[in-house]
Amino acid sequence: MNHLPSHIGKYEIRSVLGSGAMATVYQAYDPVIERTLAIKVVDKARLYGAERNTILARFRIEARAAGRLQHPNIVSVYDFGEEGELVYLVMECVFGKPLTAFLSGEDFRGEPDKVCDILLQMLSALGYSHAQGVVHRDIKPANIMVSREGVIKVADFGVARIESSLLTQAGDLIGTPSYMSPEQFAGETADARADIYAAAVIFYELLTRRRPFEGNNNSVIMHRVFTETPEAPSQMNPLLSDGLDSVVMRGMAKDPGDRFQNAREFEQAIRDAMMQPLLREADPATQSRPTIAPNLLRVVRGRNGTETGGASPEPSLGTGALPLPRPVPPPQRLDRRPSILFVDDETRILTALHALFRSQYRVHTADDPRKALELVKSTPFQVVVSDQRMPHMLGVELLRQVREIAPKSVRILLTGYSDLASIVGSINQGEVWRFINKPWDSQDIQRTIAEAVAVAEETPEVPAWQMPAPPRFEESILTLDPGDELTPLLVRTFAERHWVAQARDLEEAVTLLQEREVAVLVADLDAGHQEIKSLLHLLKREYPQIVTLAVTQAVDAELLIDLINEAQVHRFVSKPFDPAQLASYVEAAMNRYHTYKATPALAKVPQQVAPPRPGPAAAVTSGLLDRLRALRARFR
């Protein structure tokens, strides 16, 4: 096509993103749903003879293959159509660059952890596509896009094999030679392990800046693929330790049976290797350092400042590697970044979280709660984030055990649903610090993790205070109890050691807080949810020494999440309550109060509670703060 069409189908054409011998990719706009797209167009008039049928068949394969795949690391396909001599594929527009642009421009040999991030995202996509019965068969850097947000996107399923498809048979030579597995060169039917092989070749190339098998023509490359064993990555790149050698070499095994048998197995091997140092120790004689790419997954833009889109360049056969001098190892630096543990049984969730936080923190992941507990026993984590619904153990139970093993860790429950039982358990058993819903907002979860790390780093190491036997104590237990349901029980249980005071409304509760040293506030939320929730939020923010319990009959998931995120209530009790359980919760709250009192440094830890939701209660908070200023001198 020699001119820029104004429309293709219903789509407005804006610009050319890329073009090759067979196809042109345009940036387009869908006016109906107001979305920017990429359209890959083949002009049938430019195709001749048998080539025409082959290319059009593969174009339809791409539409069928990618159209059935919905994954954050795969370029989404939305539509397929024909208009006159044009056949077109409508897909997600990825603003970024293909991986080839990084290989030709930036050097990541000194940053193996970032290379691992790329592979983990690629393998997450491949594991998903293989599970859907789609084998890509042409994995190469040109078909791997890096978005400007740093997300890897696998594209171009034009030579994919679909399990139900008979369009490609044994004997077809499909792929790009430098990334083709031995069985593909032999004309055998390629299964998922061919994609594993190609991913391992890219792994090798990113770590060493060289392809494992190179040659001036396809025959030379094929001969080397069948007969030669490349040097291990650490031999080609003196910056590397040998920690990744066995992983990469197994991925490139000549016999498919010797490779990783699926993407998940490959992923796990990479994660295991990342637990060990990936760079060699510094050479004392070193006096210079190589230039290392500052950030792999940074904002990616073209040289002229314009963004590039979802076009995939045509295959490049037999291209030689860039000749670069071997760099000198940089000094090994101790990683003092905070450590975070993410626990989820879904690999794609762990991969997304790992990619999101890897640059700021030392990120560990576990897809099994039992493995997570072993990690907690051996590694001090500032923050532990767990999914709720997992095989072998619920997230609430995991966080409860984490609290016993590492009480200083800040615990967050991550879940995709509002399960009342899990929310109550997260308060009463795991003492979670925050509750985050899936799908999360990237900015919100980054801000929450940053606040959690700040709290963990400010919290001193202190033993928990245990309530001794009587005598009587000065501090009080305050009930906000208009229905006389709570006070009689607490008087019977605690009156010998503590003064138990009862407030029948918010006004009276504030007055008693001003007059006495209150250690524990037990609040019946049914007296006024919003106003009392504002009081609990304010107490946690300004006077964290006062430990709060919430009691209500209206068990509402949204309310409980707010109590966690905005007020950090110590325990939650639903009506009708078990008297013995309520008494044990108050006892635990009193122990918590004395832990604060015995260690004043704890009171200085910033309480990063979420702000209250906008609404009528916001005005209540302002008034309450003025009323409670008398408490400040006492706790100072």
XYZ file of C-alpha atoms in Angstrom:
636
model
C 0.000 0.000 0.000
C 1.609 3.226 -1.152
C -0.747 5.671 0.535
C -2.218 6.075 3.997
C -5.880 5.016 3.914
C -8.340 7.078 5.939
C -10.308 4.031 7.122
C -10.078 0.270 7.178
C -13.447 -1.138 8.083
C -14.865 1.001 10.862
C -11.394 1.984 12.112
C -9.815 5.408 11.512
C -6.181 5.144 10.374
C -3.822 7.553 12.136
C -0.257 6.590 11.154
C 2.112 3.828 10.034
C 3.776 1.950 12.889
C 5.850 -0.419 10.777
C 5.962 -2.277 7.488
C 7.599 -5.327 5.951
C 7.572 -7.372 2.786
C 4.174 -8.916 3.487
C 2.317 -6.686 5.981
C 1.912 -3.108 7.170
C 0.945 -2.156 10.716
C -1.052 1.026 11.297
C -2.024 2.891 14.412
C -5.796 3.190 14.296
C -8.705 4.457 16.357
C -12.053 2.843 17.084
C -14.547 5.737 17.348
C -17.266 3.526 18.853
C -15.394 2.532 22.006
C -12.829 5.369 21.778
C -9.754 3.136 21.864
C -6.383 3.361 20.106
C -5.506 0.124 18.303
C -2.981 -1.409 15.958
C -4.121 -2.937 12.655
C -1.922 -5.401 10.797
C -2.860 -5.389 7.104
C -1.941 -7.759 4.279
C -2.652 -6.591 0.709
C -3.615 -9.682 -1.279
C -2.723 -7.881 -4.517
C 0.970 -8.031 -3.479
C 0.905 -11.826 -3.080
C 1.331 -14.302 -5.911
C 0.819 -18.002 -6.552
C 1.266 -20.518 -3.746
C 2.747 -17.801 -1.530
C -0.635 -16.079 -1.442
C -2.467 -19.051 0.008
C 0.290 -19.795 2.541
C 0.535 -16.249 3.887
C -3.230 -15.772 4.094
C -3.577 -19.121 5.869
C -0.962 -18.108 8.416
C -2.633 -14.740 8.891
C -5.871 -16.520 9.760
C -3.939 -18.798 12.140
C -2.651 -15.706 13.925
C -6.197 -14.403 14.274
C -7.465 -17.740 15.623
C -4.481 -18.345 17.895
C -4.144 -14.900 19.469
C -7.895 -14.343 19.513
C -8.373 -17.172 21.998
C -5.648 -15.878 24.328
C -6.331 -13.256 26.991
C -3.247 -12.699 29.154
C -1.465 -9.549 30.413
C 1.771 -10.637 28.693
C 0.233 -11.436 25.293
C -0.789 -8.822 22.711
C -4.593 -8.977 22.617
C -6.394 -9.518 19.299
C -9.854 -7.941 18.982
C -11.039 -8.414 15.405
C -10.304 -9.969 12.010
C -11.769 -8.888 8.688
C -11.458 -8.474 4.926
C -12.180 -5.397 2.848
C -11.631 -5.728 -0.882
C -8.016 -6.843 -1.372
C -7.119 -6.113 2.239
C -7.066 -8.696 5.030
C -6.579 -7.155 8.469
C -6.069 -8.069 12.101
C -7.107 -5.604 14.827
C -5.055 -5.831 17.998
C -3.848 -4.067 21.107
C -1.514 -1.154 20.383
C 1.621 -1.600 22.473
C 3.518 1.657 22.898
C 7.067 0.488 23.243
C 9.864 -1.335 21.447
C 10.595 -4.903 20.441
C 13.276 -6.655 22.449
C 15.585 -6.419 19.439
C 15.902 -2.672 20.105
C 17.316 -3.396 23.557
C 19.694 -6.061 22.320
C 21.134 -3.697 19.726
C 21.271 -0.633 21.968
C 21.543 -1.398 25.689
C 23.744 -3.769 27.639
C 22.138 -5.813 30.408
C 24.918 -8.278 31.020
C 25.600 -6.716 34.421
C 21.943 -6.845 35.468
C 20.909 -10.507 35.420
C 17.996 -9.918 37.788
C 16.362 -7.697 35.163
C 16.978 -10.299 32.478
C 15.237 -12.805 34.746
C 12.269 -10.421 35.010
C 11.910 -10.484 31.213
C 12.023 -14.276 31.105
C 9.533 -14.697 33.927
C 6.998 -12.557 32.083
C 7.649 -14.361 28.789
C 7.240 -17.753 30.442
C 4.035 -16.668 32.141
C 2.634 -15.870 28.674
C 3.913 -19.117 27.157
C 2.613 -21.226 30.033
C -0.825 -19.727 29.513
C -0.829 -20.124 25.712
C 0.360 -23.733 25.977
C -2.440 -24.465 28.453
C -4.866 -23.134 25.815
C -3.408 -25.489 23.201
C -1.426 -22.841 21.291
C 2.306 -23.286 20.553
C 3.895 -20.073 19.195
C 6.798 -21.710 17.228
C 8.517 -18.400 16.404
C 9.591 -16.951 19.750
C 12.358 -14.407 19.047
C 13.249 -10.883 20.247
C 11.404 -9.275 17.329
C 8.159 -10.853 18.580
C 8.644 -9.740 22.195
C 7.430 -6.205 22.851
C 8.425 -4.136 25.905
C 5.730 -1.590 26.720
C 6.531 1.843 28.114
C 5.273 0.585 31.499
C 7.861 -2.202 31.363
C 5.409 -5.017 30.609
C 6.522 -7.820 28.300
C 4.049 -8.610 25.506
C 4.386 -11.672 23.257
C 3.179 -10.914 19.724
C 2.883 -12.430 16.241
C 1.308 -15.861 16.463
C 1.420 -16.094 12.647
C 3.132 -19.496 12.587
C 1.516 -20.838 15.739
C 0.324 -24.414 15.932
C -3.136 -24.832 17.371
C -3.880 -28.309 18.719
C -7.009 -28.572 16.574
C -5.326 -27.162 13.432
C -4.140 -29.265 10.483
C -2.675 -26.342 8.555
C 0.899 -27.210 9.483
C 2.175 -30.748 9.436
C 5.395 -32.561 10.197
C 7.917 -31.663 7.505
C 7.138 -27.937 7.505
C 10.194 -25.813 8.337
C 8.728 -23.111 10.559
C 10.532 -20.487 12.630
C 13.570 -18.192 12.665
C 16.833 -20.199 12.386
C 18.790 -18.698 15.285
C 15.928 -19.515 17.675
C 14.702 -22.793 16.156
C 14.971 -26.019 18.114
C 16.609 -29.126 16.612
C 13.239 -30.800 16.120
C 12.018 -27.796 14.117
C 15.061 -28.022 11.818
C 14.333 -31.733 11.440
C 10.808 -30.924 10.251
C 9.153 -32.650 13.196
C 5.959 -31.379 14.809
C 6.972 -28.740 17.344
C 5.289 -28.847 20.746
C 5.530 -26.479 23.731
C 9.145 -27.491 24.340
C 10.159 -25.733 21.109
C 8.964 -22.464 22.660
C 10.904 -23.359 25.826
C 14.041 -23.784 23.680
C 13.556 -20.411 21.963
C 12.980 -18.663 25.301
C 16.232 -20.179 26.599
C 18.085 -18.889 23.514
C 16.767 -15.379 24.237
C 17.809 -15.843 27.877
C 21.342 -16.699 26.695
C 21.433 -13.744 24.317
C 20.303 -11.248 26.974
C 22.899 -12.515 29.454
C 25.828 -12.624 27.006
C 24.942 -10.284 24.115
C 25.581 -13.215 21.760
C 23.387 -15.898 20.263
C 24.422 -19.441 21.167
C 24.438 -20.537 17.509
C 25.503 -18.139 14.774
C 26.521 -18.457 11.152
C 26.620 -16.776 7.766
C 23.690 -18.785 6.468
C 20.910 -21.036 7.671
C 22.796 -24.245 6.852
C 25.699 -23.271 9.114
C 23.326 -22.376 11.941
C 21.446 -25.671 11.532
C 24.695 -27.669 11.589
C 25.793 -25.960 14.824
C 22.386 -26.450 16.453
C 22.644 -30.199 15.817
C 26.338 -30.727 16.637
C 27.724 -28.030 18.958
C 27.265 -27.172 22.616
C 27.666 -23.438 23.306
C 29.795 -22.142 26.147
C 27.901 -21.514 29.398
C 26.713 -17.907 29.935
C 29.178 -17.336 32.790
C 32.031 -18.266 30.433
C 30.861 -15.734 27.870
C 30.074 -13.016 30.425
C 32.640 -12.721 33.237
C 30.253 -10.564 35.259
C 27.997 -13.562 35.914
C 28.248 -16.197 38.579
C 27.431 -19.714 37.412
C 24.014 -19.612 39.117
C 22.055 -19.389 35.860
C 24.234 -21.669 33.721
C 22.381 -24.906 34.407
C 19.001 -23.213 33.932
C 19.880 -21.734 30.534
C 21.670 -24.850 29.273
C 18.821 -27.146 30.285
C 16.377 -24.901 28.431
C 18.512 -25.299 25.273
C 18.969 -29.079 25.541
C 18.986 -30.707 22.104
C 16.651 -33.536 23.159
C 13.207 -32.143 24.057
C 12.996 -34.746 26.832
C 16.027 -33.193 28.550
C 14.552 -29.682 28.608
C 12.089 -28.189 31.040
C 8.850 -29.905 30.150
C 6.678 -26.830 30.640
C 6.975 -23.088 31.217
C 6.083 -23.309 34.894
C 9.024 -25.660 35.524
C 11.345 -23.217 33.726
C 9.929 -20.319 35.773
C 10.521 -22.097 39.061
C 14.121 -22.887 38.133
C 14.734 -19.180 37.455
C 13.151 -18.165 40.758
C 15.276 -20.709 42.621
C 18.431 -19.406 40.921
C 17.524 -15.824 41.841
C 17.729 -16.741 45.515
C 21.522 -16.907 45.102
C 23.977 -14.150 43.985
C 23.892 -13.839 40.187
C 27.011 -11.664 39.904
C 30.549 -12.690 40.724
C 32.350 -11.112 43.638
C 34.373 -8.017 42.827
C 37.953 -8.312 41.635
C 40.126 -6.075 43.906
C 42.318 -5.225 40.900
C 39.427 -3.682 39.024
C 39.764 -0.030 38.205
C 37.028 0.502 35.675
C 33.429 -0.482 35.330
C 31.392 -1.218 32.213
C 28.459 0.901 31.274
C 25.368 -0.884 32.533
C 21.861 -0.088 31.384
C 20.329 2.084 34.137
C 16.899 0.482 34.016
C 15.676 -2.315 31.796
C 11.979 -1.686 32.113
C 12.109 2.081 31.886
C 10.020 4.316 29.664
C 10.799 3.136 26.147
C 10.709 5.678 23.363
C 12.209 6.056 19.919
C 15.391 8.021 19.280
C 13.448 10.975 17.969
C 11.203 10.993 21.059
C 8.207 9.423 19.330
C 6.562 6.294 20.613
C 6.628 3.135 18.563
C 3.770 0.697 18.428
C 2.910 -2.925 18.036
C 4.684 -3.656 14.751
C 6.922 -6.706 14.608
C 9.874 -6.439 12.205
C 10.256 -9.116 9.556
C 12.498 -12.114 10.411
C 16.224 -11.469 10.186
C 18.138 -14.656 9.340
C 21.776 -15.249 10.262
C 22.470 -11.809 11.775
C 25.820 -11.665 13.589
C 26.159 -10.444 17.155
C 27.623 -7.080 18.001
C 31.364 -7.381 18.763
C 31.845 -5.959 22.243
C 34.897 -6.047 24.533
C 34.542 -8.168 27.624
C 33.763 -5.867 30.574
C 35.520 -5.942 33.925
C 33.374 -7.123 36.871
C 31.874 -4.268 38.901
C 32.187 -4.199 42.685
C 29.609 -6.378 44.419
C 27.337 -4.237 46.547
C 25.374 -5.407 49.547
C 21.669 -5.194 48.824
C 20.138 -3.349 51.769
C 16.704 -2.894 50.222
C 13.679 -3.951 52.283
C 12.488 -7.524 51.742
C 8.918 -8.357 50.739
C 7.291 -11.777 50.436
C 4.312 -12.298 48.105
C 2.342 -15.533 48.480
C -0.193 -16.619 45.854
C -0.930 -19.905 44.110
C -1.309 -18.152 40.727
C 2.010 -17.710 38.930
C 0.751 -14.816 36.821
C -0.099 -12.855 39.982
C 3.351 -13.490 41.433
C 4.985 -12.534 38.138
C 3.055 -9.259 37.965
C 3.886 -8.364 41.587
C 7.523 -9.351 41.116
C 7.823 -7.106 38.053
C 6.047 -4.215 39.804
C 8.237 -4.175 42.916
C 11.530 -5.749 41.839
C 13.315 -2.444 41.222
C 12.527 -1.050 44.704
C 12.652 -4.053 47.013
C 14.148 -7.493 47.394
C 11.115 -9.464 46.280
C 10.572 -13.100 47.212
C 7.594 -15.134 46.013
C 6.036 -18.421 47.010
C 3.203 -20.295 45.299
C 2.664 -22.566 48.316
C 1.961 -21.295 51.871
C 4.165 -24.032 53.322
C 7.142 -22.798 51.318
C 6.302 -19.269 52.451
C 6.543 -20.257 56.132
C 9.958 -21.806 55.546
C 11.094 -18.562 53.932
C 9.772 -16.523 56.865
C 11.766 -18.709 59.271
C 15.000 -18.064 57.372
C 14.592 -14.522 56.021
C 13.540 -11.327 57.839
C 10.734 -9.792 55.803
C 9.484 -6.275 56.412
C 6.208 -7.047 54.638
C 4.323 -10.281 53.913
C 1.446 -10.129 51.405
C -0.733 -13.219 51.074
C -3.659 -14.274 48.953
C -6.588 -15.697 50.905
C -7.881 -18.686 48.966
C -4.978 -21.099 48.337
C -4.511 -24.880 48.428
C -3.114 -26.367 51.655
C -3.693 -23.229 53.766
C -5.863 -20.107 53.799
C -4.149 -16.745 53.812
C -5.556 -15.879 57.249
C -3.955 -18.965 58.774
C -0.675 -18.261 56.985
C -0.577 -14.691 58.319
C -1.409 -15.942 61.824
C 1.621 -18.209 61.724
C 3.746 -15.431 60.223
C 2.738 -13.239 63.192
C 4.013 -15.905 65.599
C 7.288 -16.441 63.710
C 8.017 -12.798 62.836
C 5.807 -10.460 64.890
C 7.552 -7.364 63.554
C 6.536 -8.082 59.948
C 3.675 -6.047 58.509
C 0.982 -8.386 57.177
C -1.368 -7.653 54.267
C -4.205 -9.840 52.985
C -4.740 -9.821 49.215
C -7.968 -11.298 47.898
C -10.254 -11.137 44.917
C -13.522 -11.276 46.829
C -15.136 -9.900 49.977
C -15.399 -13.025 52.116
C -16.712 -12.037 55.551
C -15.130 -15.017 57.269
C -11.695 -14.215 55.845
C -11.989 -10.546 56.774
C -12.980 -11.343 60.359
C -10.208 -13.945 60.561
C -7.683 -11.477 59.191
C -8.422 -9.172 62.131
C -8.778 -11.724 64.904
C -6.099 -14.215 63.885
C -3.576 -12.676 61.527
C -3.812 -9.099 62.816
C -3.425 -7.859 59.259
C -2.356 -4.294 58.662
C -4.249 -3.765 55.425
C -6.741 -5.550 53.192
C -6.231 -5.165 49.390
C -8.734 -6.269 46.776
C -7.887 -7.821 43.415
C -7.577 -6.498 40.810
C -5.450 -3.836 42.428
C -4.623 -0.349 41.231
C -0.847 -0.182 40.598
C -0.405 3.226 42.220
C -2.506 2.274 45.254
C -0.678 -0.989 45.918
C 2.731 0.690 45.479
C 1.743 3.383 47.967
C 0.402 0.787 50.419
C 3.567 -1.322 50.251
C 5.738 1.771 50.742
C 3.737 2.718 53.854
C 3.965 -0.841 55.179
C 7.736 -0.858 54.738
C 7.977 2.471 56.571
C 5.984 1.091 59.503
C 8.089 -2.073 59.650
C 11.358 -0.149 59.616
C 10.221 2.229 62.369
C 8.975 -0.552 64.652
C 11.600 -1.557 67.245
C 12.260 -5.143 68.267
C 10.473 -5.620 71.607
C 9.004 -8.639 73.381
C 5.234 -8.680 73.769
C 4.028 -7.638 77.230
C 2.099 -10.289 79.156
C -0.480 -9.391 81.793
C 0.822 -10.336 85.261
C -1.355 -11.453 88.130
C -3.214 -8.708 90.058
C -2.723 -6.070 91.681
C -4.931 -3.388 90.304
C -3.837 -1.179 87.419
C -4.377 2.487 86.750
C -5.541 2.221 83.165
C -9.172 1.785 82.240
C -11.336 -0.235 79.904
C -13.903 1.959 78.202
C -17.041 0.592 76.586
C -19.156 2.518 74.138
C -22.211 0.455 74.994
C -25.648 2.083 74.725
C -27.429 -1.287 74.959
C -25.697 -2.566 78.139
C -24.555 -5.688 76.267
C -20.808 -5.394 76.815
C -20.265 -3.646 80.138
C -21.715 -6.260 82.578
C -19.441 -8.981 81.170
C -16.327 -6.788 81.275
C -17.102 -5.622 84.815
C -17.409 -9.236 86.009
C -14.164 -10.226 84.277
C -11.880 -7.220 84.758
C -13.244 -4.972 87.557
C -10.862 -6.409 90.165
C -7.848 -5.156 88.193
C -9.156 -2.300 86.054
C -11.685 0.459 86.213
C -14.372 -0.358 83.641
C -16.223 2.716 82.395
C -19.310 2.809 80.220
C -20.263 5.495 77.689
C -23.713 5.423 76.146
C -22.925 7.733 73.215
C -20.017 9.280 71.348
C -20.123 12.509 73.369
C -19.779 10.664 76.663
C -17.010 8.436 75.262
C -14.943 11.490 74.234
C -15.408 13.017 77.693
C -14.187 9.843 79.420
C -11.218 9.606 77.055
C -10.249 13.126 78.119
C -10.601 12.370 81.821
C -8.989 8.964 82.281
C -6.111 6.841 81.005
C -7.985 4.499 78.685
C -6.072 1.411 77.580
C -8.786 -0.425 75.653
C -11.901 0.894 73.931
C -14.615 -1.671 73.163
C -17.082 0.044 70.811
C -20.536 -1.137 69.792
C -20.707 0.137 66.204
C -24.467 -0.256 66.147
C -24.636 3.001 68.116
C -23.571 4.834 64.923
C -21.265 3.247 62.381
C -19.816 6.301 60.681
C -19.227 8.460 63.778
C -17.662 5.645 65.813
C -15.552 4.531 62.863
C -14.242 8.115 62.656
C -13.338 7.988 66.357
C -11.475 4.667 65.903
C -9.600 6.062 62.897
C -8.567 9.168 64.822
C -7.411 7.225 67.871
C -5.247 4.925 65.759
C -3.718 7.820 63.889
C -3.076 10.123 66.849
C -2.985 7.818 69.892
C -2.009 4.291 68.800
C -1.505 3.283 72.462
C -5.280 3.028 72.851
C -6.213 -0.422 71.558
C -9.658 -0.726 69.975
C -12.183 -3.549 69.546
C -15.262 -3.286 67.330
C -18.560 -5.086 68.046
C -21.543 -5.100 65.691
C -24.482 -7.106 64.502
C -24.366 -5.627 61.003
C -21.621 -7.836 59.518
C -20.764 -5.986 56.313
C -17.682 -6.700 54.209
C -17.113 -3.076 53.237
C -17.322 -1.971 56.870
C -14.806 -4.604 57.961
C -12.350 -3.625 55.230
C -12.630 -0.004 56.378
C -11.992 -1.078 59.989
C -8.763 -2.742 58.846
C -7.523 -0.080 56.454
C -8.724 3.079 58.244
C -8.742 2.137 61.948
C -6.516 -0.931 62.409
C -8.907 -2.362 65.005
C -7.230 -4.986 67.173
C -10.139 -7.419 67.120
C -13.610 -7.672 65.609
C -16.552 -9.303 67.418
C -19.887 -10.127 65.797
C -23.152 -10.360 67.696
C -24.332 -12.498 69.358
C -20.833 -12.835 70.836
C -19.223 -15.539 72.903
C -18.485 -13.984 76.355
C -15.297 -16.032 76.828
C -14.010 -15.034 73.412
C -14.730 -11.344 74.030
C -12.927 -11.520 77.381
C -9.883 -13.146 75.745
C -9.811 -10.429 73.087
C -9.884 -7.683 75.731
C -7.074 -9.467 77.597
C -4.993 -9.545 74.388
C -5.740 -5.854 73.809
C -4.587 -5.002 77.336
C -1.328 -6.883 76.730
C -0.873 -4.888 73.541
C -1.435 -1.633 75.440
C 1.235 -2.527 77.994
C 3.644 -3.424 75.213
C 3.222 0.152 73.981
C 3.530 1.533 77.507
C 6.670 -0.459 78.325
C 8.326 0.575 75.033
C 7.657 4.269 74.304
C 9.477 3.992 70.964
C 6.542 2.012 69.616
C 4.277 5.003 70.073
C 6.513 7.018 67.770
C 6.050 4.661 64.813
C 3.988 6.524 62.179
C 0.553 4.968 61.873
C -0.019 4.783 58.134
C -3.764 4.295 58.212
C -5.743 4.913 55.057
C -7.772 8.145 55.028
C -11.503 7.745 55.683
C -13.725 7.457 52.647
C -15.305 10.776 51.660
C -18.678 11.304 53.278
C -20.524 12.876 56.215
C -18.133 11.265 58.707
C -15.201 13.346 57.429
C -16.507 16.410 59.269
C -16.837 14.362 62.458
C -13.108 13.599 62.445
C -12.164 17.281 62.450
C -14.328 18.018 65.474
C -13.140 14.961 67.371
C -9.505 15.922 66.904
C -10.094 19.238 68.677
C -11.914 17.495 71.517
C -9.121 14.970 72.108
C -6.151 17.341 72.294
C -6.071 16.892 76.081
C -4.852 13.313 75.547
C -1.660 14.454 73.835
C 0.086 15.666 77.002
C -0.681 12.431 78.835
C 0.799 10.202 76.130
C 3.777 12.485 75.562
